[in-house]
C-alpha atoms as one frame of an Amber mdcrd trajectory, in Angstrom:
protein
 148.854  97.118 -72.399 146.445  94.048 -74.365 145.233  96.510 -76.582 148.783
  97.904 -77.442 149.644  94.108 -77.905 146.833  93.301 -79.942 147.559  96.434
 -82.270 151.206  95.736 -82.857 150.048  92.003 -83.843 147.548  93.025 -86.315
 149.744  95.871 -87.906 153.345  94.603 -87.756 156.047  97.750 -88.050 156.939
  98.090 -91.767 160.632  98.084 -91.323 160.417  94.336 -90.063 159.623  93.216
 -93.641 156.443  92.637 -95.658 153.110  91.207 -93.802 152.776  87.199 -94.071
 150.355  85.810 -95.593 147.383  83.822 -93.372 146.987  86.878 -90.609 143.419
  88.100 -91.419 144.036  87.356 -95.080 145.095  83.916 -94.672 143.922  80.518
 -94.223 144.311  79.398 -90.548 144.517  75.789 -89.425 141.571  73.968 -87.885
 141.257  75.182 -84.372 142.649  73.370 -81.388 144.778  71.130 -83.691 142.201
  68.323 -84.420 143.851  66.739 -87.245 147.209  66.672 -85.148 145.512  65.043
 -82.349 143.824  62.510 -84.120 147.246  61.625 -86.147 148.952  61.308 -82.341
 145.944  59.095 -81.061 146.063  56.804 -84.112 149.597  56.226 -83.796 149.307
  55.394 -80.117 146.541  52.577 -80.873 149.150  51.622 -83.877 152.140  51.163
 -81.725 150.293  49.497 -78.726 148.712  47.274 -80.888 151.807  46.156 -82.962
 152.372  42.786 -81.361 148.997  41.720 -82.033 149.419  42.795 -85.522 153.097
  41.127 -86.122 151.541  38.143 -84.742 148.620  38.063 -86.821 150.013  39.186
 -89.990 153.813  37.456 -89.372 155.389  40.351 -90.473 159.034  40.630 -88.684
 159.577  43.919 -90.135 156.779  45.843 -88.299 158.545  45.204 -85.167 161.373
  47.184 -86.219 159.279  49.731 -87.428 157.206  50.309 -84.516 160.619  50.511
 -82.387 161.801  53.194 -84.722 158.965  55.202 -84.761 158.729  55.350 -80.963
 162.425  56.437 -80.960 162.229  59.067 -83.262 158.832  60.568 -81.520 160.223
  60.179 -78.130 163.083  62.008 -78.787 161.839  64.817 -80.689 158.632  65.534
 -78.104 160.894  66.904 -75.527 162.268  69.646 -78.228 158.698  69.966 -79.795
 157.180  70.892 -76.271 160.271  73.298 -75.758 159.466  74.862 -78.861 156.059
  75.072 -78.347 156.405  76.534 -74.441 158.636  79.259 -76.327 155.907  79.893
 -78.708 153.112  80.697 -76.884 155.118  82.407 -74.186 156.495  84.634 -77.194
 152.519  85.012 -78.018 151.293  85.791 -74.750 153.680  87.650 -72.891 156.144
  89.521 -75.457 154.954  92.844 -77.082 155.882  92.853 -80.766 157.580  96.024
 -79.862 160.428  94.329 -77.977 161.358  92.668 -81.527 161.486  96.026 -83.062
 164.225  97.140 -80.566 166.231  93.899 -80.549 166.420  93.423 -84.233 168.035
  96.078 -86.760 165.665  97.631 -88.648 167.124  96.473 -91.856 166.048  93.195
 -92.947 169.141  92.489 -94.430 170.894  93.204 -91.192 168.435  91.368 -89.388
 169.116  87.911 -90.912 172.770  87.592 -89.661 171.393  88.777 -86.376 168.882
  86.017 -86.158 171.502  83.477 -87.351 173.861  84.517 -84.562 170.966  84.009
 -82.094 170.306  80.496 -83.048 174.279  80.036 -81.846 173.260  80.930 -78.064
 169.874  79.016 -78.236 170.074  75.142 -77.895 167.120  73.555 -79.695 166.124
  71.152 -81.993 164.437  71.669 -85.799 161.434  70.241 -83.827 161.348  73.139
 -81.623 162.413  75.961 -84.403 159.237  75.738 -86.170 156.629  76.822 -83.614
 159.050  79.333 -82.481 159.930  80.829 -86.069 156.240  80.963 -86.639 155.407
  82.708 -83.281 158.231  85.308 -84.191 156.684  86.290 -87.510 153.119  86.291
 -85.986 154.476  89.245 -83.675 156.145  91.021 -86.705 159.704  89.800 -87.187
 160.627  89.809 -90.604 160.093  86.375 -92.208 163.545  86.193 -93.504 165.115
  86.737 -90.045 162.468  84.165 -88.678 163.486  81.789 -91.207 167.256  82.326
 -90.667 166.747  81.507 -87.124 164.507  78.082 -88.090 167.838  76.870 -89.769
 170.485  78.240 -87.377 169.140  77.383 -84.217 169.095  73.474 -84.443 172.178
  73.330 -86.212 175.039  75.707 -84.549 174.279  75.701 -81.330 176.554  74.734
 -78.388 175.055  71.480 -77.830 174.959  70.232 -81.499 178.954  71.489 -81.412
 179.698  69.510 -78.327 178.103  66.402 -79.576 179.887  66.911 -83.083 183.165
  67.161 -81.071 182.620  63.904 -79.241 181.414  62.192 -82.481 184.761  63.043
 -84.272 187.318  63.226 -81.194 190.777  64.516 -82.326 188.942  65.989 -85.304
 188.316  69.659 -84.413 187.971  70.783 -88.301 184.881  68.845 -88.606 183.178
  70.718 -85.618 184.588  74.240 -87.291 183.059  72.754 -90.898 179.936  71.730
 -89.451 179.423  75.445 -87.620 180.769  77.416 -90.521 178.684  75.380 -93.360
 175.319  75.280 -91.234 175.636  79.257 -90.306 176.641  80.256 -94.229 173.295
  78.162 -95.462 171.017  79.739 -92.792 172.455  83.218 -93.673 172.335  82.686
 -97.451 168.764  81.076 -97.021 167.703  84.446 -95.140 169.119  86.467 -97.954
 167.644  84.416-100.606 164.119  84.613 -98.965 164.606  88.399 -98.684 165.280
  88.572-102.235 163.096  86.037-104.069 160.577  85.106-101.181 156.625  85.823
-101.855 153.999  86.616 -99.584 151.373  84.133-101.272 154.294  81.399-100.675
 154.133  81.566 -96.786 150.818  80.891 -94.998 151.280  81.710 -91.327 148.632
  79.927 -89.295 146.574  82.262 -86.575 148.128  81.216 -82.725 145.432  80.364
 -80.137 147.220  83.303 -77.882 147.225  86.002 -80.795 143.334  85.254 -81.424
 142.155  86.086 -77.638 143.803  89.612 -76.538 140.695  90.222 -74.273 141.855
  86.803 -71.978 144.213  86.889 -69.687 147.991  86.401 -70.486 148.170  83.087
 -68.604 144.749  81.741 -70.625 146.472  82.909 -73.616 149.416  80.554 -73.081
 147.619  77.986 -72.106 145.216  77.861 -74.892 148.377  78.826 -77.427 150.384
  75.703 -76.071 147.565  73.288 -76.461 146.969  74.693 -79.984 150.589  74.625
 -81.155 151.906  71.171 -79.405 148.782  69.285 -80.780 149.048  70.544 -84.413
 152.835  70.310 -84.538 152.677  66.936 -83.141 150.795  65.327 -85.726 153.358
  66.584 -88.426 156.048  65.091 -86.129 154.097  61.780 -86.258 154.382  61.927
 -90.447 157.774  62.726 -90.586 158.973  59.764 -88.130 156.648  57.151 -89.896
 158.331  58.245 -93.103 161.683  57.988 -91.626 160.928  54.596 -89.817 159.674
  53.337 -93.252 162.807  54.110 -95.186 165.220  52.541 -92.433 163.360  49.302
 -92.626 162.594  48.888 -96.262 166.215  50.019 -97.704 168.706  47.626 -96.961
 172.450  49.080 -95.802 174.036  47.377 -98.958 172.289  49.808-101.047 174.038
  52.676 -99.803 177.595  51.167-100.148 176.836  51.328-103.858 177.329  54.810
-103.939 180.006  55.557-100.938 183.188  55.060-103.211 182.356  58.364-105.561
 183.395  61.569-103.763 180.960  63.597-105.762 177.953  61.364-105.770 178.730
  60.321-102.363 177.928  63.803-100.811 174.643  63.949-102.803 173.497  60.607
-101.267 174.558  61.567 -97.659 172.404  64.527 -98.154 169.511  62.452 -99.365
 170.095  60.041 -96.422 170.266  63.064 -94.131 166.516  63.826 -95.457 165.199
  60.623 -95.003 167.312  59.188 -91.757 168.205  62.164 -89.838 166.687  62.013
 -86.300 167.727  65.055 -84.299 170.393  67.446 -84.556 172.225  66.597 -81.395
 172.127  62.780 -82.482 172.992  63.453 -86.435 177.081  63.543 -85.541 177.053
  60.122 -84.268 175.198  58.610 -87.089 177.411  60.320 -89.651 180.166  59.362
 -87.766 179.112  55.649 -88.597 179.427  56.416 -92.253 182.732  55.175 -92.392
 182.665  54.576 -96.368 181.902  58.177 -96.872 184.194  61.044 -97.484 184.679
  63.533 -94.858 182.568  66.057 -96.902 179.949  63.577 -97.394 179.575  63.213
 -93.680 179.466  66.757 -93.283 176.805  67.086 -95.876 174.584  64.641 -93.813
 175.200  66.738 -90.524 174.273  70.180 -92.266 171.320  69.166 -94.156 169.787
  66.954 -91.614 168.874  69.953 -89.103 167.395  71.837 -91.831 165.728  69.605
 -94.127 164.770  66.324 -92.756 161.337  64.407 -93.071 159.651  65.617 -89.872
 160.974  69.191 -90.544 159.106  68.910 -93.943 156.073  67.795 -92.269 156.189
  70.281 -89.757 157.022  73.253 -92.323 154.112  72.049 -94.236 151.749  72.241
 -91.335 152.531  75.149 -89.971 153.459  77.575 -93.019 151.850  75.392 -95.956
 153.097  72.991 -98.377 153.693  75.774-101.209 156.182  76.977 -98.847 157.654
  73.742 -97.698 158.266  72.616-101.099 160.077  75.515-102.113 161.939  76.454
 -98.991 163.560  72.791 -98.123 164.122  72.405-101.901 166.207  75.596-101.924
 167.605  74.494 -98.772 168.838  71.486 -99.863 170.571  72.724-102.943 172.340
  75.844-100.658 173.304  73.243 -98.139 174.903  70.875-100.274 176.948  73.709
-102.033 178.165  75.188 -98.779 179.331  71.711 -97.624 180.972  71.283-100.747
 182.637  74.683-100.590 183.689  74.657 -96.815 184.834  70.985 -96.676 187.146
  71.905 -99.417 188.860  74.269 -97.123 188.423  72.747 -93.790 188.571  68.891
 -94.701
């Protein structure tokens, strides 16, 4: 069984899509996730030393920055841990042939199936990146795995319930968020299938996939440690960027743009990239933007779980900077267009 799984891992079924760069020919990341562990350790030291640094240099904003950083990291870590557990379990326990049976043989049909899978699998953007990476390592077509990456944190039941609570008496907002998010995820999957290039996507080799001779439990433990430390470092980078923007940019700056319907949509989408914390909490942040139009608030909720700072950092670490720049930029444009279209119908 271990030999069958190893062969399936090194030679993905042809019908599931082109091979992904980063296997035997790719450039794996440093073993054990050491850069991520260093980033996490440095951040812990900075957070603990925050009160002393604030008193030493008299920087009052440092306290607010430290609080926001802790809030973002603490909120994201449980979902990141969930994602890495699922990722390590897929690599260690699930044979590659399982995915060839579940997904349609045609990659174009596998994309909407992967989008629909996001409806029934609650998760956050922090969890979706390692899961998508593990799916691709197990032979799933990149287009289908990337569709799941975008859909899972945006259309699951937890997100829809939080949206209904944040916008009471507005079922059209829930429907608009669901429709715009699902259409964006599927459209990006088909777009990658049509225009994506193998050399753009650098997939790191998971610890569980590199040790087929060890026991499955040992492979699971090593894969969990590697993925969590590696992804955790990039979560910290994204959280630091979001906290810095929150502290440095005053709310009065945003009020200048909220009056214009079209400009408000773009500003809200950019804010989603900079300020989004978690897909389950984005609805409450969007509801507080009372000066923005409903379509602009919809753009914040759709763009946030797909193209926020920590997600860009996670994708850069998992799949390479070349991929993250192209994929995130395209996702931003497609998401804004879908929000404008769907918002015009529902809102």
